[in-house]
PDB file of C-alpha atoms in Angstrom:
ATOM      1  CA  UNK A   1     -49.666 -60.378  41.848  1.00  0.00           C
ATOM      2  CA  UNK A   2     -48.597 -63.205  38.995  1.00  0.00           C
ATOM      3  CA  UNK A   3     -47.592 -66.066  41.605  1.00  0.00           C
ATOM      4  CA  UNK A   4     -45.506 -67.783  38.671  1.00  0.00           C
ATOM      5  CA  UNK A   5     -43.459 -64.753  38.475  1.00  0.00           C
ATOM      6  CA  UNK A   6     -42.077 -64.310  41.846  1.00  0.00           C
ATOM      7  CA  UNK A   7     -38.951 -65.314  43.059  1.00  0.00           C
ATOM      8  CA  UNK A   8     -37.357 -66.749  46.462  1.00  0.00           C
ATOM      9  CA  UNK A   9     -35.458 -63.442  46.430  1.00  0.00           C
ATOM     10  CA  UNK A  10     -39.398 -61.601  46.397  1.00  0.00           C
ATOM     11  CA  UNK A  11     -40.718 -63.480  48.810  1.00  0.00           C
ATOM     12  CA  UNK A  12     -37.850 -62.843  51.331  1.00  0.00           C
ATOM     13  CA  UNK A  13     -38.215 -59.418  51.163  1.00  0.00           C
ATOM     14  CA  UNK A  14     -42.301 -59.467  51.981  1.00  0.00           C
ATOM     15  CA  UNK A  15     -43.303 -58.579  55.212  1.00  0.00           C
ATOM     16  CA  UNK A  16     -45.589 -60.371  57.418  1.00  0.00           C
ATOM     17  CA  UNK A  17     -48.658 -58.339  55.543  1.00  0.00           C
ATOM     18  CA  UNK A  18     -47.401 -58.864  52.046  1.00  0.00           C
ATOM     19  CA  UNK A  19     -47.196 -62.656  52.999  1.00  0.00           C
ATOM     20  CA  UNK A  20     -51.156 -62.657  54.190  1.00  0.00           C
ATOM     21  CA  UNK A  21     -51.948 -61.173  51.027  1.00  0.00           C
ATOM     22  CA  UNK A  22     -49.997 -64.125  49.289  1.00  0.00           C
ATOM     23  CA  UNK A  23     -51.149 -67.054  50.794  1.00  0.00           C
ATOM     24  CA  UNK A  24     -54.819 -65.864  51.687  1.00  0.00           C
ATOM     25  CA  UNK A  25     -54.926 -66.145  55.571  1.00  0.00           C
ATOM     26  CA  UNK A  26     -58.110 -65.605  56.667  1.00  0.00           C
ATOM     27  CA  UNK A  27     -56.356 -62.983  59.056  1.00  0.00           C
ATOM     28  CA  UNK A  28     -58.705 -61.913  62.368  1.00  0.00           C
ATOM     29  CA  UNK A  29     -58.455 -59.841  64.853  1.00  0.00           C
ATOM     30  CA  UNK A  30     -57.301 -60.128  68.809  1.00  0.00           C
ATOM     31  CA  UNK A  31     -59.676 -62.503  69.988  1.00  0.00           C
ATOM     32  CA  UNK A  32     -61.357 -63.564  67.102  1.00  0.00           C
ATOM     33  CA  UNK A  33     -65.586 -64.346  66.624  1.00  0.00           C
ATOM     34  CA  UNK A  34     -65.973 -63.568  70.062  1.00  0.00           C
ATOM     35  CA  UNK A  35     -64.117 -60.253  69.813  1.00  0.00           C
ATOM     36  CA  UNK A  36     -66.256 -59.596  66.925  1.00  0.00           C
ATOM     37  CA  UNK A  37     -69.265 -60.797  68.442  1.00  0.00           C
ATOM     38  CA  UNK A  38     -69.023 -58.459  71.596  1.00  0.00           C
ATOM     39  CA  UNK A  39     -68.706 -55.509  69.381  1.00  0.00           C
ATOM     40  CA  UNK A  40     -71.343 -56.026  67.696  1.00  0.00           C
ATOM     41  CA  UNK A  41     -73.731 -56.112  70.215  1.00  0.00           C
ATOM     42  CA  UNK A  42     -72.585 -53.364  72.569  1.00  0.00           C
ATOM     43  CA  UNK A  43     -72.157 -50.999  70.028  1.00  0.00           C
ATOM     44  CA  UNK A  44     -75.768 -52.377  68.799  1.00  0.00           C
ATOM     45  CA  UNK A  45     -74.795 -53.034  65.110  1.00  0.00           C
ATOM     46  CA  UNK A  46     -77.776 -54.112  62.941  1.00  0.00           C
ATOM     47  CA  UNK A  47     -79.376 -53.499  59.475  1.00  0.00           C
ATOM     48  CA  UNK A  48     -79.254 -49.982  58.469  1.00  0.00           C
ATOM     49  CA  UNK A  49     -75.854 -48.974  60.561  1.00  0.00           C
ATOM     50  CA  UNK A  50     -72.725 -47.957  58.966  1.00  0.00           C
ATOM     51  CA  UNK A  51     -69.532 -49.291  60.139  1.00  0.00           C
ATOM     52  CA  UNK A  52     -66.079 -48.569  59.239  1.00  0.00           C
ATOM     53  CA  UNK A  53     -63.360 -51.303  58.931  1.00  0.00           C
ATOM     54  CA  UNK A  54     -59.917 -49.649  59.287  1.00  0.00           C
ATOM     55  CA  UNK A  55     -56.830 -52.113  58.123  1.00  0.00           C
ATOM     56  CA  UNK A  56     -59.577 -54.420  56.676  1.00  0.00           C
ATOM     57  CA  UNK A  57     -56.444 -56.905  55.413  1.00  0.00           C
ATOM     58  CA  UNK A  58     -58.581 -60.045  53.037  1.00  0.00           C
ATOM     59  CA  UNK A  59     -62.355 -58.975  55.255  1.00  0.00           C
ATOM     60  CA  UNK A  60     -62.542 -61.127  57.661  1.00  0.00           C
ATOM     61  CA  UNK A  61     -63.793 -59.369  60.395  1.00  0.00           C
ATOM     62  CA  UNK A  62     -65.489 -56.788  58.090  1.00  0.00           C
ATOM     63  CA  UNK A  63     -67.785 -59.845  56.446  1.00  0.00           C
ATOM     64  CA  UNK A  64     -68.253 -61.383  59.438  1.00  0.00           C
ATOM     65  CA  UNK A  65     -69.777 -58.222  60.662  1.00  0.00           C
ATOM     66  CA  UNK A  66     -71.780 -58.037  58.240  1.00  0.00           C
ATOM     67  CA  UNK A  67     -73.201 -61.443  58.068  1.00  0.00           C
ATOM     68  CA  UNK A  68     -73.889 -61.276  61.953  1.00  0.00           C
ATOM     69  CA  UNK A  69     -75.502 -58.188  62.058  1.00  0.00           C
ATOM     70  CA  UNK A  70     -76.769 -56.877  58.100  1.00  0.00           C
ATOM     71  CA  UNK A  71     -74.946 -53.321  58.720  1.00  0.00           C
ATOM     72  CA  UNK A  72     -73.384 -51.911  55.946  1.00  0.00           C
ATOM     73  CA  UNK A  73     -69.346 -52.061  56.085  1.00  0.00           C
ATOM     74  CA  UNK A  74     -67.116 -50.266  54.162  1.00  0.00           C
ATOM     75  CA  UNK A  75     -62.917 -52.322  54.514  1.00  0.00           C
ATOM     76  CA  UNK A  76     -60.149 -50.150  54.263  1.00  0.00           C
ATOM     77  CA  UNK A  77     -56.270 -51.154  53.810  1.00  0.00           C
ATOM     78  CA  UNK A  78     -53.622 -49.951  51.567  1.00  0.00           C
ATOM     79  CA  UNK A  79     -52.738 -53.798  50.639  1.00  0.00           C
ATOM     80  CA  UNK A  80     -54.407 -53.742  47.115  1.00  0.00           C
ATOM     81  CA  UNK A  81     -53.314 -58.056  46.849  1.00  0.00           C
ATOM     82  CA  UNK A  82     -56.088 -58.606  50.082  1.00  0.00           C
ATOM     83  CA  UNK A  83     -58.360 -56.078  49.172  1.00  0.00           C
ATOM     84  CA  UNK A  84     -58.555 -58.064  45.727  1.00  0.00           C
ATOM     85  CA  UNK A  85     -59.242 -61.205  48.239  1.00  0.00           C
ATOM     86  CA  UNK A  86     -62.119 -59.498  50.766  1.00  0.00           C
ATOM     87  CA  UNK A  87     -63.946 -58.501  47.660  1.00  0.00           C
ATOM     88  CA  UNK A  88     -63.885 -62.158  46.304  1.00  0.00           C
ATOM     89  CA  UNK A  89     -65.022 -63.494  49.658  1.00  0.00           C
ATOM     90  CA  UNK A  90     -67.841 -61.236  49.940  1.00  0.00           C
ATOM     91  CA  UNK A  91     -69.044 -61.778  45.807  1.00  0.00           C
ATOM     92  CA  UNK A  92     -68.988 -65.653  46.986  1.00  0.00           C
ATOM     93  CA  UNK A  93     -71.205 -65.255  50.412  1.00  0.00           C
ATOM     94  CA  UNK A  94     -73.636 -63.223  48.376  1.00  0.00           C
ATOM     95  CA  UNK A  95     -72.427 -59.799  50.576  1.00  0.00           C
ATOM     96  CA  UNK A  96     -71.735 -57.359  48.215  1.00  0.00           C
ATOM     97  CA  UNK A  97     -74.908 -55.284  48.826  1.00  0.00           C
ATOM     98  CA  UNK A  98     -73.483 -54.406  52.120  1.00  0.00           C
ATOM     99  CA  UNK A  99     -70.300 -54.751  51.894  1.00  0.00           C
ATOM    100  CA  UNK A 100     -67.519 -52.420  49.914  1.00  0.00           C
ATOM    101  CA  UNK A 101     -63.706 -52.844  49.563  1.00  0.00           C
ATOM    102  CA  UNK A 102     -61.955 -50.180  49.009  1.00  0.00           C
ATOM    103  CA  UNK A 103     -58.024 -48.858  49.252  1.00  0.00           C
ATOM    104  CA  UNK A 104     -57.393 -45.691  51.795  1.00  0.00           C
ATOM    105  CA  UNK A 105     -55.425 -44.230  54.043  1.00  0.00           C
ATOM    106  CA  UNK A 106     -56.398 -44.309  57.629  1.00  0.00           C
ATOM    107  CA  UNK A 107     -54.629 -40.720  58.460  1.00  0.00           C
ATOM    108  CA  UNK A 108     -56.440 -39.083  55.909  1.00  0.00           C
ATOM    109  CA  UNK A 109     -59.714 -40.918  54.872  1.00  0.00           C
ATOM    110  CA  UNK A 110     -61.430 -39.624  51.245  1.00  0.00           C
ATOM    111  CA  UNK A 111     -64.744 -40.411  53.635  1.00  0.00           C
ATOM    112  CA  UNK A 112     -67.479 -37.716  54.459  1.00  0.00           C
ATOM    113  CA  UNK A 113     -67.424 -36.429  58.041  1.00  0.00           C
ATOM    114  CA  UNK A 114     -70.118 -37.660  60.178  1.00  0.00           C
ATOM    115  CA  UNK A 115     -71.293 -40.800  58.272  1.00  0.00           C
ATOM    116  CA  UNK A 116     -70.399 -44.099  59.843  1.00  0.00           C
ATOM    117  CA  UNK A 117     -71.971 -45.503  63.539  1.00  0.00           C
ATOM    118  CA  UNK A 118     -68.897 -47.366  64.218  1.00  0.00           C
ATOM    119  CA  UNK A 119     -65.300 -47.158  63.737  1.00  0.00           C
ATOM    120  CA  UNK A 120     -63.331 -50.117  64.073  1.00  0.00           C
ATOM    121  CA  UNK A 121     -60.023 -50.022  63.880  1.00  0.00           C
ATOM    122  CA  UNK A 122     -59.073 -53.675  66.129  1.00  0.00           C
ATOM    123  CA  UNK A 123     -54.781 -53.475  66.553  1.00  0.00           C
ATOM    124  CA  UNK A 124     -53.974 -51.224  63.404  1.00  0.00           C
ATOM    125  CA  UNK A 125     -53.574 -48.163  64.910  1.00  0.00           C
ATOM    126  CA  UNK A 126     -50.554 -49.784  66.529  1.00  0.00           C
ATOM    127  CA  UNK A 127     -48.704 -49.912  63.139  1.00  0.00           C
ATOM    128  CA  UNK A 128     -49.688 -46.463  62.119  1.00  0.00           C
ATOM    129  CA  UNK A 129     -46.684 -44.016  61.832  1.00  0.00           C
ATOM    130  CA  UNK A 130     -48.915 -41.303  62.769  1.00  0.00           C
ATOM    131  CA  UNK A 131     -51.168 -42.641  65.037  1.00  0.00           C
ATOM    132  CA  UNK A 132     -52.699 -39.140  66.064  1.00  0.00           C
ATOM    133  CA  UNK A 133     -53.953 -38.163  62.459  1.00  0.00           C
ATOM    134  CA  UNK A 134     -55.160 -41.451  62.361  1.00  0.00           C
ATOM    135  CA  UNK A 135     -57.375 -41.018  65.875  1.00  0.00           C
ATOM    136  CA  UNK A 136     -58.631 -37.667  64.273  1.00  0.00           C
ATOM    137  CA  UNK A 137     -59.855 -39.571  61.035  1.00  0.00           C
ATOM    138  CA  UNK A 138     -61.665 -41.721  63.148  1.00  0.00           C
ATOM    139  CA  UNK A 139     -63.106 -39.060  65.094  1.00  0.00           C
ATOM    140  CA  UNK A 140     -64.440 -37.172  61.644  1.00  0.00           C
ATOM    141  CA  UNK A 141     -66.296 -39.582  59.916  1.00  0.00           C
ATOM    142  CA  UNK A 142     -67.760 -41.014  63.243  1.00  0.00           C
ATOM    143  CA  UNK A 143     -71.376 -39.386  63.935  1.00  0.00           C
ATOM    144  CA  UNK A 144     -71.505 -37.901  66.773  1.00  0.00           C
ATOM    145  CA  UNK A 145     -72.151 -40.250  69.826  1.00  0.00           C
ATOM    146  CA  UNK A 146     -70.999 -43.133  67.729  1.00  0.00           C
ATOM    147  CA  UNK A 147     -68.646 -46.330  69.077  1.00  0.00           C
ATOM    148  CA  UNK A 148     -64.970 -46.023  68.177  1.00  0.00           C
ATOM    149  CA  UNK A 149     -63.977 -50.399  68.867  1.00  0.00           C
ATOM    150  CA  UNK A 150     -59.968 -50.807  69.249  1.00  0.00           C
ATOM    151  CA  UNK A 151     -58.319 -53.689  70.251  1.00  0.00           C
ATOM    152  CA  UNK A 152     -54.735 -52.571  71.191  1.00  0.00           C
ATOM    153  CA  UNK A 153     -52.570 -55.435  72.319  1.00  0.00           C
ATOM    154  CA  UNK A 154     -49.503 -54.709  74.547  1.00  0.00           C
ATOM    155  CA  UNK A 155     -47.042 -56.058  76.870  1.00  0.00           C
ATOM    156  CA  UNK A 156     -47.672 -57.533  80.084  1.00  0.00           C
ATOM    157  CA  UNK A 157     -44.643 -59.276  80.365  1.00  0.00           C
ATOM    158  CA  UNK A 158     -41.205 -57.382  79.520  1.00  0.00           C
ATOM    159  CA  UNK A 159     -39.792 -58.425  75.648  1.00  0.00           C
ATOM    160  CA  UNK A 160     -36.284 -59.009  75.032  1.00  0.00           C
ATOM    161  CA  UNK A 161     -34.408 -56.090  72.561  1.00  0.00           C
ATOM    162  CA  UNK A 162     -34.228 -59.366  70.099  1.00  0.00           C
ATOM    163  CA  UNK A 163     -37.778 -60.032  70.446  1.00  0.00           C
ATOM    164  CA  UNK A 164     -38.948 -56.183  69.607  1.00  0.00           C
ATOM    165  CA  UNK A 165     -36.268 -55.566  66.772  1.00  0.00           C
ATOM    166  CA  UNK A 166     -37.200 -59.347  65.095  1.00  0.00           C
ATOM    167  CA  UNK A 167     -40.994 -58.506  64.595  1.00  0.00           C
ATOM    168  CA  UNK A 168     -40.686 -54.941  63.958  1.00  0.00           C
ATOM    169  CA  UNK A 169     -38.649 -56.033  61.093  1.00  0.00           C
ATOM    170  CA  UNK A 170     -41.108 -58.787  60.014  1.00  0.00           C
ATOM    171  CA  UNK A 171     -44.046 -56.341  60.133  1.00  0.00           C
ATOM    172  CA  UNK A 172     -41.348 -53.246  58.795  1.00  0.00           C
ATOM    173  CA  UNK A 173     -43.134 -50.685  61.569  1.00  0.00           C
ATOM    174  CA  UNK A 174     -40.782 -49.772  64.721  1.00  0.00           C
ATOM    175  CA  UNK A 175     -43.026 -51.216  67.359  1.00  0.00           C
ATOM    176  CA  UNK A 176     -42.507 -49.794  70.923  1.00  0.00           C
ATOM    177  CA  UNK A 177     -43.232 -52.129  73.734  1.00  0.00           C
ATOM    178  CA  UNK A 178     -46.443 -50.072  75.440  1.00  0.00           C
ATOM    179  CA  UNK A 179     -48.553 -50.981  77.987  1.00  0.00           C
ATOM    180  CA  UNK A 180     -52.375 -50.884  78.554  1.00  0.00           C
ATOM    181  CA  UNK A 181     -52.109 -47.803  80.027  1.00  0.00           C
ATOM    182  CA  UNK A 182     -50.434 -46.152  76.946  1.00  0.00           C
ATOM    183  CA  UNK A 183     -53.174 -47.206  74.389  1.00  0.00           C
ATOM    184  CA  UNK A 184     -56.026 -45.924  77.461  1.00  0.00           C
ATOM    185  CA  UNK A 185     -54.158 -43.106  77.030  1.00  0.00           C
ATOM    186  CA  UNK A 186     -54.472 -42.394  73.610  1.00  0.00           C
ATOM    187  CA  UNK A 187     -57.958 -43.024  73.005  1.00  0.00           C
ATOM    188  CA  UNK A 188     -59.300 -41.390  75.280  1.00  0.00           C
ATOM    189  CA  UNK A 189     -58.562 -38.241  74.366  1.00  0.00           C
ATOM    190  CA  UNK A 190     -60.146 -35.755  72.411  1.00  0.00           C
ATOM    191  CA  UNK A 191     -63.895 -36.410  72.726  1.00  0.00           C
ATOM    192  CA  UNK A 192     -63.841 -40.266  72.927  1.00  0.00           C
ATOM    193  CA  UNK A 193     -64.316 -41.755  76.854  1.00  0.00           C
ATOM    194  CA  UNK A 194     -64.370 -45.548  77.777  1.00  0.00           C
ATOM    195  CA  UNK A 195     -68.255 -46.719  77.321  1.00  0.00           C
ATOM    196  CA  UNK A 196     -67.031 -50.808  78.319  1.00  0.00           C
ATOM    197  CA  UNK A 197     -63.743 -52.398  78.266  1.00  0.00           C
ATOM    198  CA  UNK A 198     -62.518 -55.764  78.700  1.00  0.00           C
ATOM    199  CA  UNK A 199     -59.218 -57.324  78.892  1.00  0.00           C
ATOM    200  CA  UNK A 200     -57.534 -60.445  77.987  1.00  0.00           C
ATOM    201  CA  UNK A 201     -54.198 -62.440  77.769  1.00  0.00           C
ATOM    202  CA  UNK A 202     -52.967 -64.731  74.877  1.00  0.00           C
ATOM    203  CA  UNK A 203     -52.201 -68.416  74.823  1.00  0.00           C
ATOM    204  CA  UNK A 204     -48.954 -70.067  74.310  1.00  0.00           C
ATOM    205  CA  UNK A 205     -49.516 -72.577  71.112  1.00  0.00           C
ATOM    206  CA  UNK A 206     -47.161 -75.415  70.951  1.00  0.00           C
ATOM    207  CA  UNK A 207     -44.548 -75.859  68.226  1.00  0.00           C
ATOM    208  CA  UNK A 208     -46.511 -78.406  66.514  1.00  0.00           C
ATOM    209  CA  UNK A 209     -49.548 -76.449  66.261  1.00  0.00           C
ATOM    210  CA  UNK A 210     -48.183 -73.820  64.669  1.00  0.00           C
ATOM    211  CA  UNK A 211     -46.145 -76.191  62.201  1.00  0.00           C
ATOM    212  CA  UNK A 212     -49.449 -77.684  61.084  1.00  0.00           C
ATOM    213  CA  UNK A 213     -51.407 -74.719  60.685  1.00  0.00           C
ATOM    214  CA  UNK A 214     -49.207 -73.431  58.283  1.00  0.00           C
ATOM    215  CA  UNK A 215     -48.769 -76.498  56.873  1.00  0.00           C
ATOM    216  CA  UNK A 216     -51.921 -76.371  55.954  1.00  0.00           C
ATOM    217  CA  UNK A 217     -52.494 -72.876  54.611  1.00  0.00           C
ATOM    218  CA  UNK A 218     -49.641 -73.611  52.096  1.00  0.00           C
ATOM    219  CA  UNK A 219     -51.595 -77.003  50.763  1.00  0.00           C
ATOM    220  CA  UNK A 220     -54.037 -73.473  49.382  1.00  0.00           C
ATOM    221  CA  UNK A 221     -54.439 -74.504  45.222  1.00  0.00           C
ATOM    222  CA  UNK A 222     -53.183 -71.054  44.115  1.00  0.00           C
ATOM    223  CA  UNK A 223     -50.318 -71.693  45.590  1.00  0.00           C
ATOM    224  CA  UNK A 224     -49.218 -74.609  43.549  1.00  0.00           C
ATOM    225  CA  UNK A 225     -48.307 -71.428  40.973  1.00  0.00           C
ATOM    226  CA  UNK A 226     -44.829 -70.546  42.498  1.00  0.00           C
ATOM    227  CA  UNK A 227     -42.176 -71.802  41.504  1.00  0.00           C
ATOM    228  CA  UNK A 228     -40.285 -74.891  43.683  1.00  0.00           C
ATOM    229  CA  UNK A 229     -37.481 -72.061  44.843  1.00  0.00           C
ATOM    230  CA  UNK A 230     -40.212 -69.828  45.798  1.00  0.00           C
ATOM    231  CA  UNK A 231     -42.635 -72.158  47.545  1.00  0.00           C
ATOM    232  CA  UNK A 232     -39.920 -73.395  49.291  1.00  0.00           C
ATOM    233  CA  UNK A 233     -38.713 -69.604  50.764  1.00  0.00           C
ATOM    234  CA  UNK A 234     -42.004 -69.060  51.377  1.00  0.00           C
ATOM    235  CA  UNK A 235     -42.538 -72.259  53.503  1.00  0.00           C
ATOM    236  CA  UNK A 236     -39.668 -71.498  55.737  1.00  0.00           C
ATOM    237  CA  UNK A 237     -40.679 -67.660  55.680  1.00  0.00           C
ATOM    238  CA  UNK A 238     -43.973 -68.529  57.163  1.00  0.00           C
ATOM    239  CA  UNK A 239     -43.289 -70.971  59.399  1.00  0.00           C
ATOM    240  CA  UNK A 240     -40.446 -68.582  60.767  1.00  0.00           C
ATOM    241  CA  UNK A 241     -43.211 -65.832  61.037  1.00  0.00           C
ATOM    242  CA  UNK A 242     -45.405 -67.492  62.997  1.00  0.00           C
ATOM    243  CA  UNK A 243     -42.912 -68.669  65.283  1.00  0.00           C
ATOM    244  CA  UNK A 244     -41.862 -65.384  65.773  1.00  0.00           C
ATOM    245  CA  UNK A 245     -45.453 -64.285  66.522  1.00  0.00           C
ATOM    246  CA  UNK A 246     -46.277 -66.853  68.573  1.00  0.00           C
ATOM    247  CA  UNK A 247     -42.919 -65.977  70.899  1.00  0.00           C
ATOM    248  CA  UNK A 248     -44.412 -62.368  70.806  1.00  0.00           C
ATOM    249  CA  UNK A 249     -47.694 -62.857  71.710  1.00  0.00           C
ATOM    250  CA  UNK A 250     -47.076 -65.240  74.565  1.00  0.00           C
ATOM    251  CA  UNK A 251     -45.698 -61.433  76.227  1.00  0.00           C
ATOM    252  CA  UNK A 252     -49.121 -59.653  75.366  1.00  0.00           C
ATOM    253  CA  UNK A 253     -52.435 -59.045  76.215  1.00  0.00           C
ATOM    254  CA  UNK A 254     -55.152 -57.440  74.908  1.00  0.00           C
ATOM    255  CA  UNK A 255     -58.354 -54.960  75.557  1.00  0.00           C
ATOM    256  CA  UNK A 256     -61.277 -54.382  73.706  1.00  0.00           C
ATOM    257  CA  UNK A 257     -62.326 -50.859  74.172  1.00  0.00           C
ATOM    258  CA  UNK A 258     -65.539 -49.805  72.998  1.00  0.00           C
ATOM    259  CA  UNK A 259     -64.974 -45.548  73.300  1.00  0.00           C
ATOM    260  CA  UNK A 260     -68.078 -43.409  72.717  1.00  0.00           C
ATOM    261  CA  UNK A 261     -67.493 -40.202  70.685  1.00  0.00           C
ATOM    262  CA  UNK A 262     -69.052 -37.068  72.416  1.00  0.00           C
ATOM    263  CA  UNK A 263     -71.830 -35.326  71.213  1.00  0.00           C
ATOM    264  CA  UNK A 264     -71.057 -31.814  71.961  1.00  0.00           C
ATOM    265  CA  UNK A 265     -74.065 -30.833  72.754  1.00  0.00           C
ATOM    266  CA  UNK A 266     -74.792 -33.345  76.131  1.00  0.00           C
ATOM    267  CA  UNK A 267     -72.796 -32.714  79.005  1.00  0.00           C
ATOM    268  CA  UNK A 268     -69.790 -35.496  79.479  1.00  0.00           C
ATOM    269  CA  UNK A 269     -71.217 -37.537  82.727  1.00  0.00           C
ATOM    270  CA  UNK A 270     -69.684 -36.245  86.064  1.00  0.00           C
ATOM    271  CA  UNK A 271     -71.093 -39.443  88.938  1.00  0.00           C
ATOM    272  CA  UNK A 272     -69.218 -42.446  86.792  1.00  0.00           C
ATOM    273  CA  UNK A 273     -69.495 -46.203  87.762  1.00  0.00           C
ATOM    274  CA  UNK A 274     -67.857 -49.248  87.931  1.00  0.00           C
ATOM    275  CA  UNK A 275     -69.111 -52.788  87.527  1.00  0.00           C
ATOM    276  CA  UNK A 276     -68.882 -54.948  90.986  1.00  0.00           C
TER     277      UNK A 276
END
């Protein structure tokens, strides 16, 4: 992407993904470190495990995986712009050696079957078009009694029409307004069961929170390379976007599900439990 070359016309058109390739946001996943951190150690990541990093977006979470725990993680996304980004992160932390970048489609992965210990796939699945082919991806290249992690988020308070039809344009993927219940649903079926879950609730951040966060991002050096027109769309494109987000997410929740893949040849457990 040649920043001196875009236009305010461009950068209205980007969605919310285009724009995180463009300014570099260090984009995470619902709940951050300590969503990352629980994974980790309940699906017992370390040196020598394979993990899978599905919507990878600039490798965040996929690097931070990495650095906690010395598996090997292979990012996936179809936004070449971040991809470029994760692989320049992980060439300056000195991860490279276990850490590969690499562009692919989550319904239909050019991965072998049975080779990765963990799948994680944290809220993408939500803004796959066909979720199912993506589940049975996930479910190939997993080995057998391996840790799917998804972190769905969903509605616990009702949105307004406005509110759905505003960030399904700013994302460009028809969202539906599901509950927990949907996304326990979905991946629970077909081999995968519920090995530990836990749920949570976002914050509401204050107007003048958000303004300065993204006042800061766009101080970034690259960006000094746009045009005046063009910074100046995408300043108020940002802002606007997080705004938006931040009206969104004070309706959601979240879960972290950690889902173990059957092995097919143990019996699925019968006398369940619950924690107390």
């Amino acid at each position: 992407m040649q920043l001196d070359k875009l236009t305010s016309a461009d950068i209205k058109n980007m969605s919310y993904n285009e724009l995180i390739g463009l300014v570099k946001e260090t984009n995470r996943t619902p709940g951050g470190s300590k969503s990352v951190s629980y994974i980790m150690q309940m699906c017992g990541l370390r040196p020598g495990k394979n993990m899978l990093d599905i919507g990878t977006s600039t490798g965040v979470t996929a690097l931070e995986m990495a650095q906690l725990s010395g598996c090997n993680v292979v990012g996936i996304d179809i936004n070449e712009d971040s991809l470029n980004t994760a692989t320049k992160r992980a060439e300056q932390l000195g991860m490279s050696n276990i850490t590969t970048f690499k562009k692919d489609d989550a319904t239909n992965l050019s991965l072998s079957d049975k080779s990765f210990d963990v799948v994680f796939c944290g809220n993408v699945t939500s803004l796959v078009d066909n979720r199912q082919a993506a589940l049975t991806e996930y479910k190939r290249v997993l080995k057998d009694s391996g840790f799917l992690a998804a972190i769905p988020m969903y509605y616990i308070k009702t949105p307004s029409d406005k509110l759905v039809s505003d960030v399904s344009a700013a994302i460009k993927v028809n969202i539906q307004p599901h509950d927990k219940q949907y996304w326990q649903d979905f991946f629970t079926q077909d081999m995968f069961e519920v090995f530990v879950q836990k749920d949570f609730k976002f914050d509401y951040i204050s107007d003048e929170k958000v303004k300065q966060f993204c006042s800061d991002i766009l101080q970034r050096e690259h960006l000094k390379a746009l045009s005046s027109d063009a910074f100046d769309t995408l300043k108020t494109q940002y802002l606007n976007y997080m705004l938006l987000f931040r009206d969104n997410l004070s309706h959601m929740g979240f879960t972290i599900f950690i889902l173990k893949k059957q092995n097919p040849e143990i019996d699925p457990e019968l006398f369940t439990s619950q924690e107390i």
